[in-house]
CSV table of C-alpha atoms in Angstrom, one decimal:
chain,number,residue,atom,x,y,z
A,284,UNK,CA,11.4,50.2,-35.6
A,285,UNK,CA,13.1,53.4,-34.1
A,286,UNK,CA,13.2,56.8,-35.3
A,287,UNK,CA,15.6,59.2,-33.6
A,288,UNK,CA,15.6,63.2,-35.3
A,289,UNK,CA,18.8,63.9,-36.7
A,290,UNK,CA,18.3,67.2,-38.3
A,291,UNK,CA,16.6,70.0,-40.1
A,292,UNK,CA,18.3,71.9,-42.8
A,293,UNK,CA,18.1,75.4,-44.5
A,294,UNK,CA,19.7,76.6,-46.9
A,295,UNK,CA,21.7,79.8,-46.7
A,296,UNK,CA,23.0,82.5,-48.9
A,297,UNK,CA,26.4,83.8,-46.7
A,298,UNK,CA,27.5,80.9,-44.6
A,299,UNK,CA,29.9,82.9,-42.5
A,300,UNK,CA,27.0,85.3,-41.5
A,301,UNK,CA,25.0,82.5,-40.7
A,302,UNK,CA,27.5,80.7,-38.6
A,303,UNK,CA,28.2,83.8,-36.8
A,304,UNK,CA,24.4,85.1,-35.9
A,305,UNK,CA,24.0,80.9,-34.5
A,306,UNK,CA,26.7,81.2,-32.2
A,307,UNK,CA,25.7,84.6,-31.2
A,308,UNK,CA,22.2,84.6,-30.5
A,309,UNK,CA,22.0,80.8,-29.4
A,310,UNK,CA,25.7,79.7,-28.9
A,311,UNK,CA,25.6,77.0,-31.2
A,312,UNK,CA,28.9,75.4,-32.5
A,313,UNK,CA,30.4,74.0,-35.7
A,314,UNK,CA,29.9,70.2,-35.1
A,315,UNK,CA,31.7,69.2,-38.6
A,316,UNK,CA,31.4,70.9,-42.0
A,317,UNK,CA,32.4,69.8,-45.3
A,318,UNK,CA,32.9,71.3,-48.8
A,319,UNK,CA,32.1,70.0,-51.8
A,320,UNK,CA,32.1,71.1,-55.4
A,321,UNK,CA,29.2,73.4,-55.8
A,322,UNK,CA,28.2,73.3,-51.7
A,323,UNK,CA,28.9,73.4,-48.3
A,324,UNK,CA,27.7,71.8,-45.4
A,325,UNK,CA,27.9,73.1,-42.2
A,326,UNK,CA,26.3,71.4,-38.8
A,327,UNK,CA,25.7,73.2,-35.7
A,328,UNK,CA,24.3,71.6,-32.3
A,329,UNK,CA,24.1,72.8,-28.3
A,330,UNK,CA,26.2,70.2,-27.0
A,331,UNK,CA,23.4,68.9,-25.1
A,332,UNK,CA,21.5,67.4,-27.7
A,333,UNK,CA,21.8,64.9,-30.9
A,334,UNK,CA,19.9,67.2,-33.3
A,335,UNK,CA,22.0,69.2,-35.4
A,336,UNK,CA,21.2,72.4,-37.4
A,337,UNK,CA,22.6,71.8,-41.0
A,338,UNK,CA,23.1,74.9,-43.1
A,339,UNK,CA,23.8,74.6,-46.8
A,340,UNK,CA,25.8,77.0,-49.0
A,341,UNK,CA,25.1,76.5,-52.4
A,342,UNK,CA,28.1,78.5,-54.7
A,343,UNK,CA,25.7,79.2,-57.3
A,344,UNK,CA,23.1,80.6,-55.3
A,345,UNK,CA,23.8,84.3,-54.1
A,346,UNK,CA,20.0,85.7,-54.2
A,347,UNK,CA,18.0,84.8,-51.4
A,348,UNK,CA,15.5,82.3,-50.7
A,349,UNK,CA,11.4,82.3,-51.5
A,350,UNK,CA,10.0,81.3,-48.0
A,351,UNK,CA,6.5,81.9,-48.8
A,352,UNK,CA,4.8,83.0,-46.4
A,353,UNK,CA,7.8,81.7,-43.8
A,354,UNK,CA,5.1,80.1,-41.2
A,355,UNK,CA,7.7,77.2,-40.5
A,356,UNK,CA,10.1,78.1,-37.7
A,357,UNK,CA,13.0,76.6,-35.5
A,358,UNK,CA,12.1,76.9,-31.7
A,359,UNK,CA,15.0,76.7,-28.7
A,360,UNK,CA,14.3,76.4,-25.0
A,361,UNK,CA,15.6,79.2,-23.2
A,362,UNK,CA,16.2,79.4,-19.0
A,363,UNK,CA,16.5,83.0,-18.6
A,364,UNK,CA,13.7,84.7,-21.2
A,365,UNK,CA,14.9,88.1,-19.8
A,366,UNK,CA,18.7,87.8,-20.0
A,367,UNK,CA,17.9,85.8,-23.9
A,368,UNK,CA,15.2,89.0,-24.9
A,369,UNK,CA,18.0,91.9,-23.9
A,370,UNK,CA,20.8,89.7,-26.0
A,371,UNK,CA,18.2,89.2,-28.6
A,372,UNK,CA,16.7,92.7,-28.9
A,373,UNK,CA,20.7,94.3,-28.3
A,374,UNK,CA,21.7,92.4,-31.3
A,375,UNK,CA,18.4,93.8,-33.2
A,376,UNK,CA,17.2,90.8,-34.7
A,377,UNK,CA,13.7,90.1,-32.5
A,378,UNK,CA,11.8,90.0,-35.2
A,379,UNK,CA,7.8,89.2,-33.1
A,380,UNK,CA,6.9,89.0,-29.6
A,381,UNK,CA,3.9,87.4,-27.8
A,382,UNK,CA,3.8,88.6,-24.1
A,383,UNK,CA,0.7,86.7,-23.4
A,384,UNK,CA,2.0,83.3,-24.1
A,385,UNK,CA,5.7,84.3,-22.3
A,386,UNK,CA,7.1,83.7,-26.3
A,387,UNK,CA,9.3,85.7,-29.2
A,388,UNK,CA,10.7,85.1,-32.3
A,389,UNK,CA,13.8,86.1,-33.1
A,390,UNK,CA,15.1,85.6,-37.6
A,391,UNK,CA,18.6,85.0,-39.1
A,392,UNK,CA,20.3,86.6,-41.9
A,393,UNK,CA,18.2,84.3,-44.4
A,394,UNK,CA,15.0,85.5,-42.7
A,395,UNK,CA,14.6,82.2,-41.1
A,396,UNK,CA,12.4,82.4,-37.8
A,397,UNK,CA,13.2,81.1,-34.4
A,398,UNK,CA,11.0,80.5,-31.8
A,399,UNK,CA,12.3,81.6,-28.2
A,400,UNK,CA,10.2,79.7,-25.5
A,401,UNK,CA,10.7,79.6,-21.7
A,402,UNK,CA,12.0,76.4,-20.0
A,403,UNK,CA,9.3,74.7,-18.2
């Protein structure tokens, strides 16, 4: 038995915002998206890899989201951490750093956290 990872989804309260801050602070692109009665679903990827970001819109859903304490996080490979940090911290959305470990964390509209790590 095989087990390849598709995706992760989170669930977001103004799609366009979200779509925009993916593509600008880690150029992902709208793989498909589809609209439904009371949803959207939107999929981003890379272009390098299967796994897909899926962001859903729910229509009757405007407030924002409980994510508790919001300890789970997305993390992208990065080859140029300096060039990524000045993009990140120009677009003002660095939300922790760790200088020790070489890491940051970067959060979308939602408050959703990403992970910024150098490529090994």
């Amino acid at each position: 038995m095989k087990f390849l990872f598709q995706h992760c989804n989170i669930n977001v309260t103004d799609l366009d915002k979200s779509k925009a801050f993916y593509k600008e602070a880690l150029g992902l692109h709208i793989v498909k998206e589809k609209q439904y009665d009371n949803f959207t679903l939107c999929y981003l990827s890379d272009e390098q890899n299967l796994f897909q970001l899926e962001l859903t819109y729910l229509n009757d859903h405007p407030q924002h989201y409980d994510l508790g304490e919001n300890e789970s996080h997305l993390c992208f490979v990065c080859d140029d951490m300096e060039k990524a940090h000045a993009h990140h911290e120009k677009m003002g959305c660095i939300c922790f750093e760790n200088p020790a470990m070489g890491i940051y964390f970067i959060h979308d509209p939602d408050d959703y956290w990403i992970e910024i790590v150098p490529q090994k």
